[in-house]
Tab-separated table of C-alpha atoms and ligand atoms in Angstrom:
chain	number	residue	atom	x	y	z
A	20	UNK	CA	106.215	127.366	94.352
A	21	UNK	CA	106.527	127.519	98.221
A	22	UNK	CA	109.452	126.771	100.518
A	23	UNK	CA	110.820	123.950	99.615
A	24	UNK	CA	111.283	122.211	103.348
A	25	UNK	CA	114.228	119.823	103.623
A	26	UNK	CA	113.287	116.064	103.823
A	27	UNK	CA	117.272	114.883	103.302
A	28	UNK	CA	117.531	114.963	106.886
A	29	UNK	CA	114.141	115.158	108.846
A	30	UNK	CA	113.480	111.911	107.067
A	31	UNK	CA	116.446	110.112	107.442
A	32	UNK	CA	116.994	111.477	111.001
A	33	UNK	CA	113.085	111.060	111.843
A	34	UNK	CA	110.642	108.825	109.958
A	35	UNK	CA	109.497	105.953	111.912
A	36	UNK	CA	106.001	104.610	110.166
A	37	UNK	CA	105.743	105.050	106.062
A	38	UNK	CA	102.362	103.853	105.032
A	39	UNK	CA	102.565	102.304	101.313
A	40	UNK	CA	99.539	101.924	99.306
A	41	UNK	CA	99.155	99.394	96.462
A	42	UNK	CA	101.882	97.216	98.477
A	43	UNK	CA	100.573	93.629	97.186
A	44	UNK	CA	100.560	94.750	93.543
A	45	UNK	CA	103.453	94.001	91.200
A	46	UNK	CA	105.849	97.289	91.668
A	47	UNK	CA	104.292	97.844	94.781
A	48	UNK	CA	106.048	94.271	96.151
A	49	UNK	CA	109.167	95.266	95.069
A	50	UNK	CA	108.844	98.819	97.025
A	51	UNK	CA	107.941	97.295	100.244
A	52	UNK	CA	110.336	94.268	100.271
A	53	UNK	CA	113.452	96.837	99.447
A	54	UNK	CA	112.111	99.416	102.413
A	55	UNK	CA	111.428	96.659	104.837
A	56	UNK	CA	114.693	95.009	104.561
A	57	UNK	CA	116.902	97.629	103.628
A	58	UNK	CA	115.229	100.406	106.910
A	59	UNK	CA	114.737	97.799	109.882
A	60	UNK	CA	114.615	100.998	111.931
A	61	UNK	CA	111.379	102.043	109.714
A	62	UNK	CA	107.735	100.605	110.247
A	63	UNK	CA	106.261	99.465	106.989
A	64	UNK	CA	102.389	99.205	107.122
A	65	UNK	CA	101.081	97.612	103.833
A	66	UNK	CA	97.569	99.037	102.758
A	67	UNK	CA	95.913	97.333	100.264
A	68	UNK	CA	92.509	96.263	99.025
A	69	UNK	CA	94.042	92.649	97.233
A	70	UNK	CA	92.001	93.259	94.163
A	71	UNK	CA	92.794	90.512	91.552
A	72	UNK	CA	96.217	92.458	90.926
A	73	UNK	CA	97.336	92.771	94.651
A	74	UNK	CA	98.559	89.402	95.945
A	75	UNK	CA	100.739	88.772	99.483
A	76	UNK	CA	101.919	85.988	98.437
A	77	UNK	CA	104.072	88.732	96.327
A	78	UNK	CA	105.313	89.368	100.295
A	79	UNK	CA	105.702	85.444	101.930
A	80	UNK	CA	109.721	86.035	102.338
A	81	UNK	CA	109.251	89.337	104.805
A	82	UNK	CA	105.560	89.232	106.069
A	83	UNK	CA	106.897	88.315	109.544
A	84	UNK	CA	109.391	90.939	109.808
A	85	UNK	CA	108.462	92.640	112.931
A	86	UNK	CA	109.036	95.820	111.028
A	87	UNK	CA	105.890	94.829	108.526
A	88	UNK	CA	102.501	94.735	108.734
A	89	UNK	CA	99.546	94.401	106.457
A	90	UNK	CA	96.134	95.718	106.178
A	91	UNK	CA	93.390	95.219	104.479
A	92	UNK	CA	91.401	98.348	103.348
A	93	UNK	CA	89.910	100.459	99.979
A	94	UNK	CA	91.212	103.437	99.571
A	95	UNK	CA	88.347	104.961	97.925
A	96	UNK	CA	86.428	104.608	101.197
A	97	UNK	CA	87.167	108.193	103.274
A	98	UNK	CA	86.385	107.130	106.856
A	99	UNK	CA	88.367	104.054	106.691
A	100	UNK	CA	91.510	105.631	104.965
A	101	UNK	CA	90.703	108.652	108.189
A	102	UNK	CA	90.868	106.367	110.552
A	103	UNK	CA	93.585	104.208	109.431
A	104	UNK	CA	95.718	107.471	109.553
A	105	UNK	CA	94.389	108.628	113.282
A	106	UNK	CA	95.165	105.042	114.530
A	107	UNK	CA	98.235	104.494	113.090
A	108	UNK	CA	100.311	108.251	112.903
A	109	UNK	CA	102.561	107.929	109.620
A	110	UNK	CA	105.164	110.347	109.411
A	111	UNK	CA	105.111	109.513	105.160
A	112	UNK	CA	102.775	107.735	102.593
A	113	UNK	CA	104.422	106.263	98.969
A	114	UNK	CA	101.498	106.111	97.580
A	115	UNK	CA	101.448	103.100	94.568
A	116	UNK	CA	97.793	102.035	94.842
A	117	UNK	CA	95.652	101.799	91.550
A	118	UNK	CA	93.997	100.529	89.003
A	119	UNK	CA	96.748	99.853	86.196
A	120	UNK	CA	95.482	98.496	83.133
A	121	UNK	CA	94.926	100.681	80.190
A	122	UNK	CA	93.034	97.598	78.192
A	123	UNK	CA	90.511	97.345	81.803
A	124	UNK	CA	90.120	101.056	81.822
A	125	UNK	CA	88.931	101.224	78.374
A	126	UNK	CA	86.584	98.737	79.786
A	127	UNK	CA	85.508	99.963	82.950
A	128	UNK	CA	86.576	103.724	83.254
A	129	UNK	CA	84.373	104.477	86.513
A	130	UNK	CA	86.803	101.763	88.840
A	131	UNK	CA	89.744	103.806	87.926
A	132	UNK	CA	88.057	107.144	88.724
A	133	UNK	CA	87.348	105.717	92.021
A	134	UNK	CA	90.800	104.412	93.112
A	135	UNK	CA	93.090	106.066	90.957
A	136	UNK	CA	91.390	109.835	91.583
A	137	UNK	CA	88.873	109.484	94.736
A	138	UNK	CA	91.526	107.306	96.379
A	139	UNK	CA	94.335	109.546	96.113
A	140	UNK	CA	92.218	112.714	97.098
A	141	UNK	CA	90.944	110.387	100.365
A	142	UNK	CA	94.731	110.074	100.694
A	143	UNK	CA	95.770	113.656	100.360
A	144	UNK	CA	93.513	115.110	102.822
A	145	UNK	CA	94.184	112.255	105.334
A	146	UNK	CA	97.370	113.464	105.221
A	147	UNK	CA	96.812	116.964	105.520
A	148	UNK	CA	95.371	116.494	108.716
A	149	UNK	CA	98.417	114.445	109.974
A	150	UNK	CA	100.765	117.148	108.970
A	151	UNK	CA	99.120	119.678	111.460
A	152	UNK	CA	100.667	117.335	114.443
A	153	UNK	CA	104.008	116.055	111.941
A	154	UNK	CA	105.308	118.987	110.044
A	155	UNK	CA	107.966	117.153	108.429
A	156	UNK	CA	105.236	114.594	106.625
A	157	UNK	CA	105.557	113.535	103.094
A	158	UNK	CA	103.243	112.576	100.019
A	159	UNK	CA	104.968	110.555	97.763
A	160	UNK	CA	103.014	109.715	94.884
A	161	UNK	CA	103.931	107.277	91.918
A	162	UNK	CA	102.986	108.030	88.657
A	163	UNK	CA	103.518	107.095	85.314
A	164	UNK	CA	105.035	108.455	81.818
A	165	UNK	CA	101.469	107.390	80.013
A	166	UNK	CA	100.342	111.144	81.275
A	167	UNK	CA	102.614	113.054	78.958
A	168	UNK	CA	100.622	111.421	76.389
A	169	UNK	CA	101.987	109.949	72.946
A	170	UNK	CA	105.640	111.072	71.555
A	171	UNK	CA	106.135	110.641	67.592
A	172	UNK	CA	108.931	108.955	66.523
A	173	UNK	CA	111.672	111.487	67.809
A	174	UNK	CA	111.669	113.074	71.293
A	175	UNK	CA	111.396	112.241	75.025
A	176	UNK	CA	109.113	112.937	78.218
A	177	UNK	CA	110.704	115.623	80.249
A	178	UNK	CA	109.644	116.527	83.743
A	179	UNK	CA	108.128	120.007	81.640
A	180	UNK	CA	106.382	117.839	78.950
A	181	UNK	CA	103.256	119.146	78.723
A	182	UNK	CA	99.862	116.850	80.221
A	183	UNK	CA	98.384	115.268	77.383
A	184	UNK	CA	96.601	112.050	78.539
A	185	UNK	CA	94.684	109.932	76.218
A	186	UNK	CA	93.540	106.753	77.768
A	187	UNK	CA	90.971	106.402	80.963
A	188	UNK	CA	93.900	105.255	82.915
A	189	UNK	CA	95.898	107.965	81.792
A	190	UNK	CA	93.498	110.422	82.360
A	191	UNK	CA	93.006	109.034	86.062
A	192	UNK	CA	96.294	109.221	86.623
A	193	UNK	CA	96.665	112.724	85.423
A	194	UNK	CA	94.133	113.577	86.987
A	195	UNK	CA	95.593	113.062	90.307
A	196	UNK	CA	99.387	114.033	89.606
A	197	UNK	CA	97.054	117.550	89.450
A	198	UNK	CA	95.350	117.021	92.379
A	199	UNK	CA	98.604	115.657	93.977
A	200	UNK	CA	100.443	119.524	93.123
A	201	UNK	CA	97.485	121.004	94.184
A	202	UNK	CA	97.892	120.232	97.600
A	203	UNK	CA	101.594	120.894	97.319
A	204	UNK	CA	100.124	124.923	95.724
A	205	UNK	CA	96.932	125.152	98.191
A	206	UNK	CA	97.697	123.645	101.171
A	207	UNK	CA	101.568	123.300	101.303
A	208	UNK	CA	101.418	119.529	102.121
A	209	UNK	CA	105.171	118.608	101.264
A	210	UNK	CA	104.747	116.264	98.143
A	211	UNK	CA	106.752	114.487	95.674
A	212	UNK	CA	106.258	112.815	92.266
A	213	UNK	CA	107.878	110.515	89.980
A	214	UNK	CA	106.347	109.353	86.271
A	215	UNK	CA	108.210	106.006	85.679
A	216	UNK	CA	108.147	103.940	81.732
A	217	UNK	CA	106.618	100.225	81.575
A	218	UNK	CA	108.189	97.927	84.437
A	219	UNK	CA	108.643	94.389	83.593
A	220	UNK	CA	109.916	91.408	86.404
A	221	UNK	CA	108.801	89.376	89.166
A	222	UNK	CA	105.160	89.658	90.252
A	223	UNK	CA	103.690	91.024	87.509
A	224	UNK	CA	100.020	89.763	86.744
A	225	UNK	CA	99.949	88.268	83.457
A	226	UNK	CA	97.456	91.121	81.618
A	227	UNK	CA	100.361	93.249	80.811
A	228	UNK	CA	102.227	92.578	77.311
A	229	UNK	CA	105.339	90.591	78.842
A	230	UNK	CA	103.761	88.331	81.345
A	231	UNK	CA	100.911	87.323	79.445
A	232	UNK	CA	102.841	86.634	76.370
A	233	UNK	CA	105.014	84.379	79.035
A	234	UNK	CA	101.901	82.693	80.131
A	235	UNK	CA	100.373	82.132	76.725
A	236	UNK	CA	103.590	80.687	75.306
A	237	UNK	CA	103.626	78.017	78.225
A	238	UNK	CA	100.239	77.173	77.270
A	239	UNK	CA	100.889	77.372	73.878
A	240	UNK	CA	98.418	79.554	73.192
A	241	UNK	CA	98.446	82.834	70.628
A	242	UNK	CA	99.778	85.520	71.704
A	243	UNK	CA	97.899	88.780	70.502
A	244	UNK	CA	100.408	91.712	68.986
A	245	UNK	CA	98.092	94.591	68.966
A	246	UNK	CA	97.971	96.041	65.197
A	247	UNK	CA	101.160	96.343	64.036
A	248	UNK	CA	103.012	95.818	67.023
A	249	UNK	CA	104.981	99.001	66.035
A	250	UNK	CA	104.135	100.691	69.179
A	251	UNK	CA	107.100	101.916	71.049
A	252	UNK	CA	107.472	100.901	75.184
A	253	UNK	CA	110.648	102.394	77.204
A	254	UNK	CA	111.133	99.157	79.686
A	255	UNK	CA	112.620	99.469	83.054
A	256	UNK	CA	113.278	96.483	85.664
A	257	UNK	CA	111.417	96.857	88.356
A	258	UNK	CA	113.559	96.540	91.043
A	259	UNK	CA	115.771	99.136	89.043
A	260	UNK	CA	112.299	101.559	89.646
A	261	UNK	CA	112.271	100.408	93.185
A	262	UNK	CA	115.688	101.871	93.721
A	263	UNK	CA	114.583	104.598	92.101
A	264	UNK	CA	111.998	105.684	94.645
A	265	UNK	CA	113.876	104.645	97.412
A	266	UNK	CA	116.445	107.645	96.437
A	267	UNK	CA	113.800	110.026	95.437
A	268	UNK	CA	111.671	109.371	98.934
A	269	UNK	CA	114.847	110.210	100.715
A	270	UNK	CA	116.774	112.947	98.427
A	271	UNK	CA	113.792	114.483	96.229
A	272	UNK	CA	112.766	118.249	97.131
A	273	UNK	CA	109.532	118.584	98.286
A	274	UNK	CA	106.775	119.936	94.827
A	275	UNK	CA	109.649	117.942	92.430
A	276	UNK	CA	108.751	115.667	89.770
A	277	UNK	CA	111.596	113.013	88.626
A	278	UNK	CA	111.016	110.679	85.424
A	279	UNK	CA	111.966	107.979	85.889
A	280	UNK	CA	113.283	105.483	82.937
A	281	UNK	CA	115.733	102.494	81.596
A	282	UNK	CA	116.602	104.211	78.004
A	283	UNK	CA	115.242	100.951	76.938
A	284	UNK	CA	112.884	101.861	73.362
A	285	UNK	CA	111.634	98.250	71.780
A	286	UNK	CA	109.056	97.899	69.251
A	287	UNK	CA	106.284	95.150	71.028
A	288	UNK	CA	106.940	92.926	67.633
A	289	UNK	CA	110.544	93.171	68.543
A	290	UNK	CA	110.325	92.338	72.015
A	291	UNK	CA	107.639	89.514	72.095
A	292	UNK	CA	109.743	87.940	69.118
A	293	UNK	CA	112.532	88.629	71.534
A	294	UNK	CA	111.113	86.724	74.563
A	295	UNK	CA	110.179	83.912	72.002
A	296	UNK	CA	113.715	83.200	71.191
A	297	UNK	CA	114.418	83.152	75.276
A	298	UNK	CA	111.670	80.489	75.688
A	299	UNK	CA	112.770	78.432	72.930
A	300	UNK	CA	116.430	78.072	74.574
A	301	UNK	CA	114.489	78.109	78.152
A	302	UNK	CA	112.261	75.454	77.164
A	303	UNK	CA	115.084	73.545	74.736
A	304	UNK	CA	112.458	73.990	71.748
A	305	UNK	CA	113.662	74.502	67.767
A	306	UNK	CA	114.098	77.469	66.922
A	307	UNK	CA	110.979	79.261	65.698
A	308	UNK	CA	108.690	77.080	68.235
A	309	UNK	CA	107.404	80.205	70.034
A	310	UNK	CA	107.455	82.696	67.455
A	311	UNK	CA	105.141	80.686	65.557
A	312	UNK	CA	102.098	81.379	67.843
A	313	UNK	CA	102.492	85.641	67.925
A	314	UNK	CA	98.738	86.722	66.014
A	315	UNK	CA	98.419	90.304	64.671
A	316	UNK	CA	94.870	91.313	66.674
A	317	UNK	CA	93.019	94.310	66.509
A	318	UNK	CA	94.446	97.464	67.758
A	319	UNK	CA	93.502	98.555	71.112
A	320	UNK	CA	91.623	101.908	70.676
A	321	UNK	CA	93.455	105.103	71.409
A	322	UNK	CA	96.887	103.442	71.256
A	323	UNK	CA	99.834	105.477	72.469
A	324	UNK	CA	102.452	105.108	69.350
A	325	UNK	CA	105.505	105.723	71.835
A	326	UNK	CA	106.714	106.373	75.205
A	327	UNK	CA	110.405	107.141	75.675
A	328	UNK	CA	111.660	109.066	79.103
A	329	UNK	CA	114.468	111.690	79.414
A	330	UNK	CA	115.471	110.728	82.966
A	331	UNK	CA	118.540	112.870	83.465
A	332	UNK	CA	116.958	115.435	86.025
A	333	UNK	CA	117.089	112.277	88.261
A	334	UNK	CA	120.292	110.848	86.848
A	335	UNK	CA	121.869	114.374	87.598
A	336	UNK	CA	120.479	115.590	91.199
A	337	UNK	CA	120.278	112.309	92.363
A	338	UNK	CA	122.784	109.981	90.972
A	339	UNK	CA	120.199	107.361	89.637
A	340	UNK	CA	120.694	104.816	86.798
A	341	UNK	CA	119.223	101.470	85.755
A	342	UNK	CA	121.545	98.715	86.799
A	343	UNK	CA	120.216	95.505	84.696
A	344	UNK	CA	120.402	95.578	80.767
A	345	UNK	CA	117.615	94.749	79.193
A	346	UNK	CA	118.527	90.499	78.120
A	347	UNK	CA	119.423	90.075	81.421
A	348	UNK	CA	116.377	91.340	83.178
A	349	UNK	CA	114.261	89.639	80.608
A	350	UNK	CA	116.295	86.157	81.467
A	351	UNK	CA	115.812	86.955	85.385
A	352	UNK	CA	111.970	87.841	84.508
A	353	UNK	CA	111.573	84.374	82.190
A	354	UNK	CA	113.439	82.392	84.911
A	355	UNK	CA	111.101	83.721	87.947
A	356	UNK	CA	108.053	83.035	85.595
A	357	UNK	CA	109.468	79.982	84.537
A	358	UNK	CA	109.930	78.823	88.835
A	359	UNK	CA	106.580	80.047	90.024
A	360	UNK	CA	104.026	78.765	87.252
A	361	UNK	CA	102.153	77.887	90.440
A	362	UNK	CA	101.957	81.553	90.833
A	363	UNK	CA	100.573	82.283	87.643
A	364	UNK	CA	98.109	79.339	87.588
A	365	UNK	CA	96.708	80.653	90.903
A	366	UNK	CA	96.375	84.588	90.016
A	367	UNK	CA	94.704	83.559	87.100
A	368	UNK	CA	92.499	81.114	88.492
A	369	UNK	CA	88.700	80.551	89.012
A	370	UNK	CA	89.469	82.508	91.952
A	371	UNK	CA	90.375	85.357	90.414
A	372	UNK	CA	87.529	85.524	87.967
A	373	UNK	CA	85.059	85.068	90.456
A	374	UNK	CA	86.323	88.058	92.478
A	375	UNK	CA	86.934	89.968	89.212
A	376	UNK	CA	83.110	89.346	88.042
A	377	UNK	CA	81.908	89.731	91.275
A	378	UNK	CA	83.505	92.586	92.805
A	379	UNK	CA	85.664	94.228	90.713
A	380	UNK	CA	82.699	95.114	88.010
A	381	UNK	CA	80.289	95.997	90.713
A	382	UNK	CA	81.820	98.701	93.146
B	419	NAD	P1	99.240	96.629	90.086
B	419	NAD	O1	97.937	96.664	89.365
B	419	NAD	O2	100.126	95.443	89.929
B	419	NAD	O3	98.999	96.794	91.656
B	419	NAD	C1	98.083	97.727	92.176
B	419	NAD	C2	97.837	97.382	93.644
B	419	NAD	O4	96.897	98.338	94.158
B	419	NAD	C3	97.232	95.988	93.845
B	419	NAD	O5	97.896	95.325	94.896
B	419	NAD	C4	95.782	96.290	94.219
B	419	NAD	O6	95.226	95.316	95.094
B	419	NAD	C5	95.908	97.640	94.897
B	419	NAD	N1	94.657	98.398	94.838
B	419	NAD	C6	93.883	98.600	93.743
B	419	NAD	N2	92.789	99.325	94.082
B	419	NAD	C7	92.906	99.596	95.410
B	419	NAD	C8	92.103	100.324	96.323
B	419	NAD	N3	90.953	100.896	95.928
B	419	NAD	N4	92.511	100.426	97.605
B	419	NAD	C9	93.674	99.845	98.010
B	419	NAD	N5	94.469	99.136	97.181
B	419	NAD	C10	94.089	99.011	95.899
B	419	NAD	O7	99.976	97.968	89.668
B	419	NAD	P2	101.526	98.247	89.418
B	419	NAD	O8	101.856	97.926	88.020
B	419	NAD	O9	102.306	97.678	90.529
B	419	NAD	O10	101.536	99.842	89.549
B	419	NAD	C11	101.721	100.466	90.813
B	419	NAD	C12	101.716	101.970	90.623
B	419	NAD	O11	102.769	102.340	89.742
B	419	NAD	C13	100.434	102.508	90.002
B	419	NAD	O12	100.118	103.726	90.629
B	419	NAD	C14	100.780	102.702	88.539
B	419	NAD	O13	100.013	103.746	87.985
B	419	NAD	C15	102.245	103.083	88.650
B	419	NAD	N6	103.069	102.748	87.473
B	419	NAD	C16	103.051	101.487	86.939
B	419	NAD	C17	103.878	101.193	85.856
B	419	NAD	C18	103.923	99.797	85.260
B	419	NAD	O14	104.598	99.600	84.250
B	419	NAD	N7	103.291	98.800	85.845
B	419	NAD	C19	104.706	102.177	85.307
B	419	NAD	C20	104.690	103.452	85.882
B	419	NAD	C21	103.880	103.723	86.980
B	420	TYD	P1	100.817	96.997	78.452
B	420	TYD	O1	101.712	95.966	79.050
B	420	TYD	O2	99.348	96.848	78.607
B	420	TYD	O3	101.313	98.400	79.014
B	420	TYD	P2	100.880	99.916	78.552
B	420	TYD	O4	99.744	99.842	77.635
B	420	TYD	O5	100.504	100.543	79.848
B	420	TYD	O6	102.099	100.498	77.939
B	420	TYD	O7	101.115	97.076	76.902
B	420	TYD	C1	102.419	97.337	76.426
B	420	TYD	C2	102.343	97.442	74.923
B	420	TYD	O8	102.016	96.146	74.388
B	420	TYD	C3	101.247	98.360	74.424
B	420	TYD	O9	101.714	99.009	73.244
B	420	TYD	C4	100.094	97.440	74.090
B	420	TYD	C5	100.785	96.177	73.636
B	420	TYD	N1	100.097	94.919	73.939
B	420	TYD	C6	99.968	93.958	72.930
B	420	TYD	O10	100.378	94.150	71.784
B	420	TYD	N2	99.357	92.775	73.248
B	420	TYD	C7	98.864	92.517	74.488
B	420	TYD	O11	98.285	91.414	74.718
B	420	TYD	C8	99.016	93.516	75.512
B	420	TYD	C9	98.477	93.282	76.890
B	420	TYD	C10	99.653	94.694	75.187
């Protein structure tokens, strides 16, 4: 590995403008809100495309912070992301954007190739070109745990676990951790990773197993347990992961990789019949009321068994840990669901489809 330059204090001394990617999307929120309220010395400049998971409503309580501001822009497309970076100078990119949903990249693998892999290359040599004037410029990009592929029942992802990725997003993703180190090997453009577990919280669009079962269950409708439901998901509160990049984008050493996750296994049968029980005392329904409408579906093809992370390189160099047990982020996460049903009505309105069949299977 090269010299390993120190960002503990150029960045903290010297960043001015950090360019996050993805910042309307569910952790990507959460990222942007913490930086832009807890560095009012920092510019925050929000790029993202508002596909039918990126949403600024996500961002009404800061978006007229004078140290915030939002564009609009694809990062697949190399002369805009060039330009953006001429115009606007950042001294670091956190880099969240993507296309996030295994079930939609089993789908539609060529829209995750596009953001997840072109997008993050666009990004990489944008910024290679900025570090020529800013020396001290950083590449932080967020990952996930799905790349180390799928563990049996014993064992954990360490930061050596070898690449084994098994779903098109996976694969994407992979795909541009790689290209992410190869910069760091090639060209010496200072980067840093982190591979987080599943999030779950505020914001989160309701495709992913804990907000959709949410939204189904205040509709009364099934909600779909994939197989068994014996698959194995190590959940994390988001704003617990937000903290966590917030340490490693101003204490992680340049070419490092930190997992990142809450030490939080649960079976999906176990936690949907979990989030039943909340709902029922939510709700003030019998006992049973929501349980009654979880439906064994077909499995989704190539599903991992079990993610689990071993997060004590970042526990150790950096001092991180979750803060929120699990019943009491799952109460916050019910309660927020529970106050912005507008939200959800809206993100998964006739809006949304018509962008998503529009756009979204056309690029
Ligand atoms: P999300 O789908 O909620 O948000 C993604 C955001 O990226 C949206 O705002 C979307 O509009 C934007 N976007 C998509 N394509 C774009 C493009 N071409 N150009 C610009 N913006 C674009 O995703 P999320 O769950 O918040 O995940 C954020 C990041 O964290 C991703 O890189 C994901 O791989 C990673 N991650 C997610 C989890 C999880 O549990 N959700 C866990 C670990 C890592
Ligand atoms: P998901 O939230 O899609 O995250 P990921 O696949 O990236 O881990 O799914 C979490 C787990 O829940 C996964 O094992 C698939 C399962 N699942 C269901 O059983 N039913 C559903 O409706 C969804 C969306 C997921």
């Amino acid at each position: 590995m090269a010299a390993k330059p120190d960002f503990k204090t150029c960045l903290i001394t010297m960043t001015k403008k950090i360019l996050i990617t993805g910042g309307a999307g569910f952790i990507g929120s959460h990222v942007v809100r913490r930086f832009v309220n807890h560095y009012p010395g920092y510019k925050i400049i929000n790029l993202d495309l508002l596909t039918y998971a990126g949403n600024l409503e996500n961002l009404k309580d800061i978006e007229r912070k004078p140290n915030y501001e939002f564009i609009k822009g694809d990062i697949a497309d190399s002369g805009f992301v060039h330009s953006l970076i001429a115009e606007h100078q950042p001294d670091a990119i956190i880099h969240l954007a993507a296309e996030s949903h295994v079930d939609r990249s089993i789908l539609n693998p060529l829209s995750f190739v596009y953001t997840n892999i072109v997008g993050t290359v666009n990004l990489l040599n944008a910024s290679l070109k900025r570090l020529e004037s800013s020396p001290d410029f950083l590449f932080y990009h967020i990952s996930t745990d799905e790349v180390y592929g799928s563990l049996g029942k014993d064992g954990f992802f360490t930061e050596v676990t070898r690449y084994d990725p098994r779903s098109p997003y996976s694969s994407s993703k992979a795909s541009s951790d790689h290209l992410v180190r190869a910069y760091f090997h090639t060209y010496q453009l200072p980067v840093v990773i982190s591979n987080c577990s599943n999030n779950y919280g505020p914001n989160q669009f309701p495709e992913k197993l804990i907000p959709l079962s949410l939204n189904n269950m205040l509709h009364e409708k099934p909600v779909p347990v994939y197989g068994k439901g014996e698959n194995v998901r190590d959940w994390l509160y988001v704003e617990d992961h937000a903290a966590a990049i917030d340490l490693v984008f101003h204490r992680g050493k340049a070419g490092e990789t930190y997992n990142i996750g809450g030490h939080n296994e649960w079976h999906n049968i176990d936690l949907v019949k979990l989030l039943s029980k909340i709902m029922d005392k939510k709700l003030g329904k019998p006992a049973g009321f929501h349980e009654r409408l979880i439906t064994y579906v077909k499995d989704r093809a190539g599903h991992d068994l079990r993610y689990a992370i071993d997060a004590s390189k970042i526990k150790n160099e950096l001092g991180w840990l979750p803060s929120l047990q699990f019943e009491e982020g799952l109460e916050k996460t019910v309660d927020w669901y529970l106050e912005n049903r507008d939200w959800l009505s809206r993100v998964t309105s006739g809006e949304y489809a018509n962008y998503y069949q529009t756009q979204y299977h056309t690029r």
